[in-house]
Structure formats: C-alpha cells, structure tokens
CSV table of C-alpha atoms in Angstrom, one decimal:
chain,number,residue,atom,x,y,z
A,1251,MET,CA,22.2,36.8,0.2
A,1252,SER,CA,19.0,34.8,0.0
A,1253,ALA,CA,17.1,37.8,1.4
A,1254,LYS,CA,17.5,39.6,-1.9
A,1255,ILE,CA,16.7,36.6,-4.2
A,1256,ARG,CA,13.1,36.4,-5.3
A,1257,MET,CA,11.3,33.1,-5.1
A,1258,ASN,CA,10.2,31.6,-8.4
A,1259,THR,CA,8.6,28.3,-9.5
A,1260,GLU,CA,11.9,26.5,-9.8
A,1261,TYR,CA,12.8,27.4,-6.2
A,1262,ARG,CA,9.4,26.6,-4.9
A,1263,ASN,CA,9.6,23.1,-6.5
A,1264,LYS,CA,13.0,22.5,-5.0
A,1265,PHE,CA,11.8,23.4,-1.5
A,1266,TYR,CA,8.6,21.4,-2.0
A,1267,ASN,CA,10.3,18.2,-3.2
A,1268,ARG,CA,13.0,18.4,-0.5
A,1269,ILE,CA,10.6,18.9,2.3
A,1270,LYS,CA,8.1,16.3,1.0
A,1271,ASP,CA,10.9,13.8,0.9
A,1272,VAL,CA,11.6,14.5,4.6
A,1273,PHE,CA,7.9,14.1,5.4
A,1274,GLU,CA,7.9,10.6,3.8
A,1275,LYS,CA,10.9,9.5,5.9
A,1276,GLU,CA,9.7,10.8,9.2
A,1277,GLU,CA,8.9,8.1,11.8
A,1278,THR,CA,5.3,9.1,12.5
A,1279,GLN,CA,2.6,6.9,14.0
A,1280,GLU,CA,1.0,6.6,10.5
A,1281,GLN,CA,4.3,5.5,8.9
A,1282,GLN,CA,5.0,3.0,11.7
A,1283,ALA,CA,1.4,1.6,11.5
A,1284,PHE,CA,2.0,0.9,7.8
A,1285,LEU,CA,5.3,-0.8,8.3
A,1286,GLN,CA,4.0,-2.9,11.1
A,1287,ALA,CA,1.0,-3.9,9.0
A,1288,ARG,CA,3.3,-5.1,6.3
A,1289,GLU,CA,5.4,-7.1,8.7
A,1290,ASN,CA,2.2,-8.7,10.2
A,1291,PHE,CA,1.1,-9.6,6.7
A,1292,ASN,CA,4.4,-11.4,6.0
A,1293,ASP,CA,3.7,-13.5,9.1
A,1294,GLN,CA,0.1,-14.2,8.1
A,1295,GLN,CA,1.1,-15.0,4.5
A,1296,LYS,CA,3.5,-17.7,5.6
A,1297,LEU,CA,1.0,-19.2,8.0
A,1298,GLY,CA,-2.0,-18.9,5.7
A,1299,SER,CA,-0.2,-20.4,2.7
A,1300,GLU,CA,1.1,-23.3,4.7
A,1301,LEU,CA,-2.4,-24.0,6.0
A,1302,ALA,CA,-3.8,-23.6,2.5
A,1303,LYS,CA,-1.4,-26.3,1.1
A,1304,ALA,CA,-2.3,-28.6,4.0
A,1305,VAL,CA,-6.0,-28.2,3.3
A,1306,VAL,CA,-5.5,-28.6,-0.5
A,1307,GLU,CA,-3.4,-31.8,0.0
A,1308,ARG,CA,-6.1,-33.2,2.2
A,1309,SER,CA,-8.5,-33.0,-0.7
A,1310,TYR,CA,-6.0,-33.9,-3.4
A,1311,PRO,CA,-3.5,-36.3,-1.8
A,1312,LYS,CA,0.1,-36.2,-3.0
A,1313,GLU,CA,0.0,-39.9,-4.0
A,1314,ASP,CA,-3.1,-39.3,-6.2
A,1315,VAL,CA,-1.3,-36.3,-7.8
A,1316,ALA,CA,1.8,-38.4,-8.5
A,1317,THR,CA,-0.3,-41.2,-10.0
A,1318,LEU,CA,-2.1,-38.8,-12.3
A,1319,ARG,CA,1.2,-37.4,-13.5
A,1320,ILE,CA,2.3,-40.9,-14.3
A,1321,PHE,CA,-0.9,-41.4,-16.4
A,1322,LYS,CA,-0.3,-38.0,-18.1
A,1323,LYS,CA,3.2,-39.1,-19.1
A,1324,LYS,CA,1.8,-42.4,-20.4
A,1325,TYR,CA,-1.4,-41.2,-22.1
A,1326,GLY,CA,-0.8,-37.6,-22.8
A,1327,ASP,CA,-3.4,-34.8,-22.8
A,1328,PRO,CA,-6.5,-36.9,-21.9
A,1329,CYS,CA,-4.9,-37.3,-18.4
A,1330,ASP,CA,-3.6,-33.8,-18.1
A,1331,VAL,CA,-5.8,-33.0,-15.0
A,1332,VAL,CA,-3.1,-31.8,-12.5
A,1333,ALA,CA,-2.2,-28.2,-12.2
A,1334,LYS,CA,-0.6,-25.8,-9.8
A,1335,ASP,CA,-2.7,-22.9,-8.4
A,1336,LYS,CA,-2.3,-20.2,-5.7
A,1337,CYS,CA,-6.0,-19.3,-5.4
A,1338,PHE,CA,-8.7,-21.5,-4.0
A,1339,TYR,CA,-12.4,-21.5,-3.0
A,1340,PHE,CA,-12.4,-22.8,0.6
A,1341,ALA,CA,-15.8,-23.8,2.1
A,1342,HIS,CA,-17.2,-25.2,5.4
A,1343,ASN,CA,-20.6,-26.4,6.4
A,1344,GLU,CA,-20.5,-25.8,10.2
A,1345,ASP,CA,-22.9,-22.9,10.2
A,1346,VAL,CA,-26.7,-23.2,10.2
A,1347,ASN,CA,-29.5,-21.1,8.8
A,1348,ASP,CA,-32.7,-19.9,10.5
A,1349,GLU,CA,-34.3,-23.3,10.1
A,1350,GLY,CA,-31.4,-25.0,11.8
A,1351,GLU,CA,-30.2,-26.5,8.6
A,1352,SER,CA,-26.5,-26.7,7.7
A,1353,LYS,CA,-25.4,-24.0,5.2
A,1354,GLU,CA,-22.3,-23.6,3.2
A,1355,THR,CA,-19.9,-20.7,3.8
A,1356,LYS,CA,-17.3,-20.2,1.1
A,1357,SER,CA,-15.0,-17.6,-0.3
A,1358,HIS,CA,-12.2,-17.1,-2.7
A,1359,PHE,CA,-8.6,-16.8,-1.3
A,1360,ASP,CA,-5.8,-15.7,-3.7
A,1361,PHE,CA,-2.3,-15.8,-2.3
A,1362,GLY,CA,-0.7,-14.0,-5.3
A,1363,LEU,CA,0.7,-10.5,-5.2
A,1364,TYR,CA,-2.3,-9.3,-7.3
A,1365,GLY,CA,-4.9,-11.5,-5.5
A,1366,ASN,CA,-8.2,-9.9,-4.5
A,1367,LEU,CA,-8.9,-8.5,-1.1
A,1368,ASN,CA,-12.6,-9.0,-0.8
A,1369,GLY,CA,-13.2,-12.7,-1.4
A,1370,GLN,CA,-14.7,-12.2,-4.8
A,1371,GLU,CA,-13.1,-13.7,-7.9
A,1372,HIS,CA,-12.9,-10.2,-9.4
A,1373,TYR,CA,-9.7,-8.4,-10.3
A,1374,GLY,CA,-10.8,-4.9,-11.4
A,1375,SER,CA,-10.4,-3.0,-8.1
A,1376,ASP,CA,-7.7,-0.5,-7.4
A,1377,ASP,CA,-7.1,-2.3,-4.1
A,1378,ILE,CA,-5.4,-5.1,-5.9
A,1379,ASP,CA,-2.7,-2.9,-7.5
A,1380,HIS,CA,-2.6,-0.7,-4.3
A,1381,PHE,CA,-1.5,-3.7,-2.2
A,1382,ALA,CA,1.2,-4.7,-4.7
A,1383,HIS,CA,2.6,-1.1,-4.9
A,1384,ALA,CA,2.5,-0.6,-1.1
A,1385,TYR,CA,4.1,-4.0,-0.4
A,1386,PHE,CA,7.1,-3.2,-2.8
A,1387,ARG,CA,7.1,0.5,-2.1
A,1388,GLU,CA,10.8,0.9,-1.5
A,1389,GLU,CA,11.7,-1.2,-4.5
A,1390,LEU,CA,9.4,0.8,-6.8
A,1391,LYS,CA,10.7,4.1,-5.5
A,1392,ALA,CA,14.3,3.0,-6.2
A,1393,LYS,CA,13.2,2.3,-9.8
A,1394,GLY,CA,11.8,5.9,-10.2
A,1395,CYS,CA,8.1,4.8,-9.9
A,1396,ASN,CA,5.4,6.4,-7.8
A,1397,PRO,CA,4.0,3.6,-5.6
A,1398,ASP,CA,1.8,6.0,-3.7
A,1399,ILE,CA,-0.2,7.1,-6.8
A,1400,ILE,CA,-3.4,5.2,-6.0
A,1401,ALA,CA,-3.4,6.5,-2.4
A,1402,GLN,CA,-2.8,10.0,-3.7
A,1403,GLN,CA,-5.6,9.8,-6.2
A,1404,SER,CA,-8.1,8.2,-3.8
A,1405,GLY,CA,-11.6,9.3,-4.6
A,1406,LYS,CA,-10.7,10.8,-7.9
A,1407,ASP,CA,-11.9,9.5,-11.3
A,1408,SER,CA,-9.5,7.6,-13.6
A,1409,ASN,CA,-7.2,9.9,-15.4
A,1410,PRO,CA,-4.1,9.7,-17.7
A,1411,HIS,CA,-1.7,10.8,-14.9
A,1412,LYS,CA,-3.0,8.0,-12.5
A,1413,THR,CA,-3.0,5.4,-15.3
A,1414,LYS,CA,0.5,6.2,-16.4
A,1415,HIS,CA,2.0,5.7,-12.9
A,1416,ILE,CA,0.0,2.6,-12.2
A,1417,ASP,CA,1.2,1.1,-15.4
A,1418,MET,CA,4.8,2.0,-14.6
A,1419,CYS,CA,4.6,0.4,-11.2
A,1420,ASN,CA,3.0,-2.8,-12.6
A,1421,LYS,CA,5.6,-3.1,-15.3
A,1422,ALA,CA,8.4,-2.7,-12.8
A,1423,LEU,CA,6.9,-5.4,-10.7
A,1424,GLY,CA,6.5,-7.7,-13.7
A,1425,LYS,CA,2.7,-8.0,-13.8
A,1426,ASN,CA,1.3,-9.7,-16.9
A,1427,GLY,CA,-2.3,-10.4,-18.0
A,1428,ASN,CA,-5.7,-9.1,-17.0
A,1429,GLY,CA,-7.8,-12.2,-16.6
A,1430,THR,CA,-8.8,-14.2,-13.6
A,1431,HIS,CA,-5.4,-15.7,-13.2
A,1432,GLN,CA,-3.8,-12.5,-14.3
A,1433,ASP,CA,-0.4,-12.9,-12.7
A,1434,ASP,CA,0.2,-16.5,-13.3
A,1435,ASP,CA,2.6,-15.5,-16.1
A,1436,SER,CA,4.2,-12.7,-14.2
A,1437,ILE,CA,7.9,-12.1,-14.2
A,1438,GLY,CA,10.4,-10.4,-11.9
A,1439,MET,CA,9.2,-9.4,-8.4
A,1440,ALA,CA,5.7,-10.5,-8.9
A,1441,LYS,CA,6.8,-14.0,-10.0
A,1442,SER,CA,9.2,-14.3,-7.0
A,1443,PHE,CA,6.4,-13.3,-4.6
A,1444,ASN,CA,4.0,-15.8,-6.1
A,1445,ALA,CA,6.3,-18.8,-6.4
A,1446,PRO,CA,6.2,-20.2,-2.9
A,1447,PHE,CA,2.4,-20.3,-2.7
A,1448,TYR,CA,1.4,-22.7,-5.4
A,1449,ALA,CA,-0.2,-26.1,-4.6
A,1450,ASP,CA,-1.2,-29.1,-6.7
A,1451,VAL,CA,-4.9,-29.4,-7.5
A,1452,ILE,CA,-6.8,-31.9,-9.5
A,1453,GLY,CA,-9.2,-30.7,-12.2
A,1454,THR,CA,-9.0,-28.6,-15.3
A,1455,SER,CA,-11.6,-26.0,-14.7
A,1456,TYR,CA,-11.2,-22.7,-12.8
A,1457,CYS,CA,-11.1,-22.6,-9.0
A,1458,ARG,CA,-14.7,-21.3,-8.7
A,1459,SER,CA,-15.9,-24.8,-9.7
A,1460,ARG,CA,-14.1,-26.7,-7.0
A,1461,ALA,CA,-14.8,-25.5,-3.4
A,1462,ILE,CA,-12.3,-27.2,-1.2
A,1463,ALA,CA,-13.6,-28.4,2.2
A,1464,CYS,CA,-12.1,-27.0,5.3
A,1465,THR,CA,-13.1,-26.6,9.0
A,1466,LYS,CA,-14.7,-23.4,10.3
A,1467,GLU,CA,-11.6,-22.7,12.4
A,1468,GLU,CA,-9.4,-23.0,9.3
A,1469,TYR,CA,-11.8,-20.8,7.4
A,1470,THR,CA,-11.5,-18.2,10.1
A,1471,LEU,CA,-7.7,-18.3,9.8
A,1472,PHE,CA,-7.9,-17.7,6.1
A,1473,GLU,CA,-10.1,-14.7,6.7
A,1474,GLN,CA,-7.6,-13.3,9.2
A,1475,TRP,CA,-4.9,-13.7,6.6
A,1476,ARG,CA,-7.0,-11.7,4.1
A,1477,MET,CA,-7.7,-9.0,6.6
A,1478,SER,CA,-4.0,-8.6,7.2
A,1479,LYS,CA,-3.5,-8.0,3.5
A,1480,ALA,CA,-6.3,-5.4,3.5
A,1481,LYS,CA,-4.6,-3.7,6.5
A,1482,VAL,CA,-1.5,-3.0,4.5
A,1483,VAL,CA,-3.7,-1.0,2.0
A,1484,SER,CA,-5.7,0.9,4.7
A,1485,THR,CA,-2.6,1.9,6.7
A,1486,HIS,CA,-0.7,2.9,3.6
A,1487,GLN,CA,-3.7,5.1,2.6
A,1488,THR,CA,-3.8,6.7,6.1
A,1489,TRP,CA,-0.1,7.5,6.0
A,1490,ILE,CA,-0.2,9.0,2.5
A,1491,ASN,CA,-3.2,11.1,3.5
A,1492,SER,CA,-1.3,12.5,6.4
A,1493,ILE,CA,1.6,13.5,4.1
A,1494,MET,CA,-0.7,15.0,1.5
A,1495,LYS,CA,-2.4,17.2,4.2
A,1496,GLN,CA,1.0,18.6,5.1
A,1497,CYS,CA,2.1,19.0,1.5
A,1498,ASP,CA,-1.1,20.9,0.7
A,1499,GLN,CA,-0.3,23.5,3.4
A,1500,LEU,CA,3.3,23.5,2.2
A,1501,LYS,CA,2.3,24.4,-1.3
A,1502,ILE,CA,0.1,27.3,-0.2
A,1503,GLY,CA,2.8,28.7,2.0
A,1504,LEU,CA,5.5,28.4,-0.6
A,1505,LYS,CA,3.3,30.1,-3.1
A,1506,ALA,CA,2.9,33.1,-0.7
A,1507,TYR,CA,6.6,33.5,-0.2
A,1508,ARG,CA,8.4,36.3,-2.2
A,1509,TYR,CA,12.0,35.6,-1.2
A,1510,LEU,CA,14.3,32.6,-1.1
A,1511,SER,CA,15.1,33.4,2.6
A,1512,GLU,CA,11.6,32.7,3.6
A,1513,GLY,CA,11.8,29.1,2.2
A,1514,ILE,CA,15.1,28.6,3.9
A,1515,GLU,CA,13.7,29.8,7.2
A,1516,LEU,CA,10.7,27.5,6.8
A,1517,ALA,CA,13.0,24.5,6.2
A,1518,LYS,CA,15.1,25.5,9.3
A,1519,GLU,CA,12.0,25.7,11.4
A,1520,LEU,CA,11.1,22.2,10.3
A,1521,GLY,CA,14.5,20.9,11.2
A,1522,ILE,CA,15.7,20.5,7.6
A,1523,GLU,CA,19.1,21.6,6.5
A,1524,LEU,CA,19.3,23.1,3.0
A,1525,ASP,CA,22.3,24.2,1.1
A,1526,GLU,CA,21.5,27.7,-0.1
A,1527,ALA,CA,24.3,27.6,-2.7
A,1528,GLU,CA,22.9,24.4,-4.2
A,1529,LEU,CA,19.4,25.9,-4.4
A,1530,ILE,CA,20.7,28.9,-6.2
A,1531,LYS,CA,22.6,26.8,-8.7
A,1532,THR,CA,20.3,24.7,-10.0
A,1533,ASN,CA,3.2,37.1,-4.9
A,1534,SER,CA,2.7,37.4,-1.3
A,1535,THR,CA,-0.9,36.9,0.2
A,1536,GLY,CA,0.0,38.8,3.4
A,1537,LEU,CA,-1.5,36.0,5.6
A,1538,THR,CA,0.3,35.9,8.9
A,1539,ILE,CA,-0.4,32.2,9.2
A,1540,TYR,CA,2.0,31.5,6.4
A,1541,ASN,CA,5.1,33.2,7.8
A,1542,PRO,CA,7.8,30.5,8.1
A,1543,THR,CA,7.6,30.0,11.8
A,1544,ASN,CA,3.8,29.6,11.9
A,1545,LEU,CA,3.7,27.4,8.8
A,1546,ALA,CA,6.3,25.1,10.3
A,1547,ASN,CA,4.4,24.9,13.6
A,1548,MET,CA,1.2,24.1,11.8
A,1549,ILE,CA,2.7,21.4,9.7
A,1550,LYS,CA,4.5,19.9,12.7
A,1551,GLY,CA,1.2,19.9,14.5
A,1552,MET,CA,-0.4,17.8,11.8
A,1553,LYS,CA,2.1,15.0,12.4
A,1554,ASN,CA,0.7,12.2,14.6
A,1555,LYS,CA,3.8,11.7,16.6
A,1556,GLU,CA,3.9,10.4,20.1
A,1557,GLN,CA,2.7,13.4,22.2
A,1558,THR,CA,0.8,13.7,25.5
A,1559,ARG,CA,-2.5,15.5,25.5
A,1560,GLU,CA,-0.9,18.3,27.4
A,1561,GLN,CA,1.8,18.7,24.8
A,1562,LYS,CA,-0.8,18.8,22.0
A,1563,ILE,CA,-2.8,21.5,23.8
A,1564,TYR,CA,0.4,23.5,24.4
A,1565,GLU,CA,1.4,23.3,20.8
A,1566,ARG,CA,-2.0,24.4,19.6
A,1567,MET,CA,-2.2,27.4,22.0
A,1568,LYS,CA,1.3,28.4,20.9
A,1569,TYR,CA,0.4,28.3,17.3
A,1570,GLU,CA,-2.8,30.3,17.8
A,1571,LYS,CA,-1.0,32.9,19.8
A,1572,GLU,CA,1.7,33.3,17.1
A,1573,SER,CA,-0.9,33.5,14.4
A,1574,VAL,CA,-2.5,36.5,16.2
A,1575,ASN,CA,0.8,38.3,16.9
C-alpha cells in the first residue's frame, strides 16, 4: 500500500523524528564516552568537594566558626562574618619565577552546577549552561526540554530559538540569578546538586578577596576535578555532532523520496521497525546515493561503533560499489 502513497512534509517529519530518536539511543563510542565522562565527573566531584572542605576548614577552623556564630547571636549584625560558600580561590606558592623567587598560583573553583569551567570568576559562557544541561540530560528530556540545544547551535550566533530552549532548560533545573553567585538561590534540581558542596568561610566579601592556601598537590587535584567537568561538555558536544551529521544526511534523503515506501525501506535498512498504519494515520533528485539501501549504509558508516580497520574498509568499498551500480 505504501508504494502508492506519496511522501509529504508530515510523513518526512515522522520518519525524521523516529529515526533521530533511534540515533540518540544507540550505544556508539561517542555516546559511551559522554556517559563515562559524566560518571568520572561524579567521582571527581565527590573527591574534589571533600578536599575543598578540608582545605577550607584548615584556614577557617570549625571552632572559630562556632565562636563567631555565638558572637553573632549575642551581638547581631556587627559579628555576622560567617557564611557558607561553594566556590573558592585556592592558591599555592610552591612554584618559582625566572629569578628563582616564589610566585603565587591561584584559580577560582566553583563546585556548583552552574560553576565556571575555566578558573575565571565569570559566568557568561555557554559552557556553564552546557554542563548543567548535559549533566541532567535525561531529566530535561523527560520534561520536554532540549538539553542538546547548545551543542546543536555550536558556532552559531545567539538567536531566539537557542535562547528559548536554554531558558526552558534552566527554568526546569531551577536556576535563579545572573550574578557571580548566580545559583545560590536556585531551586529544584540545581539546589539539590549544590547543597552538599557548601563550606563555612569567615569574611563578608566575595571569594576573589580571600585566596585560601593549599599545597601544590592539592591544587593539582582541584584542576583535575575541573578538567573532568569540562570533559562532560566536550564529550557531549562530540556525541551530538555525530548525531547531527547523520541527521543532515537523513534530511537530504527524506526530501528526495517521493513515496512512503522509500522511507519505510530506509528505516528497515537501518534496523528500525515502523508501523505503516500508524504513519498513515497520523520531488525526487534522482541521486543514486540516496536510495534507501545506500543512504542507510552511509549513515551506518558514520557511526563510530567498534569495528576493525578491515570491517571499515569493507563497508566503505561496499558503499562505493552500490553507489555506482
């Protein structure tokens, strides 16, 4: 029956969305690298935050914090000098300059969901939102959000479509505020993420004015923690790029198909079962490369699954031969 039904925009969209959903769920190397990076970050976040609390308590002992809280209770605001924070400037003086003199090495480390990834006390980068969206990707998808929007729009100028989906994701996560401590008053998932990572500090000014002393070894561990956070963003970007490349070819091929049967054949070649009756309920380019079998082979060849070099060569030769025939 489908051989007589002409393809239209509605059918093309149905095929595209169904096949794209399969692409996102496939266990490719890119997907597994992203999931592994996220697991590694969880381990690093636990170790890094525990170390941060130990270093902070070394500079601001618990007994001093307790005493100051007693004074605050007794004398009020003039003694209100203890606060909880989750971002800190850590510094060490174990390096030397060209003259052999000791020099300070310091950086900003923010353990919050929307903490920076580059060591600067600056919160205007897409990477900050990108991490939050990638970390809670499944939860955001379940809420009807698009947590891949920043990766999909990588390299493009800001636009209403991108802004709309970023705002939707941030709202769903419970992000509040835009300043230096922009997520201190967050709610929901953002608040739950941040809660375990606060430590007591003494002083009323922002963290940039209080570099907390640590050893070079401790500083290196903090840097490793921050790199694990950046790895979540980079592997997510790589994974989404691989899906987008496949989807770009899928769009071109679907646009070329004239009949519903061609879309069904493509799905079958990709190993995707589609209900023809369900599809029905709800200009050809003439390029041989986009017949269903060849397009399916090309898309499958773009997936970075575990294959030997010989298998990859065989698949490529097979594809080129079919394209000519």
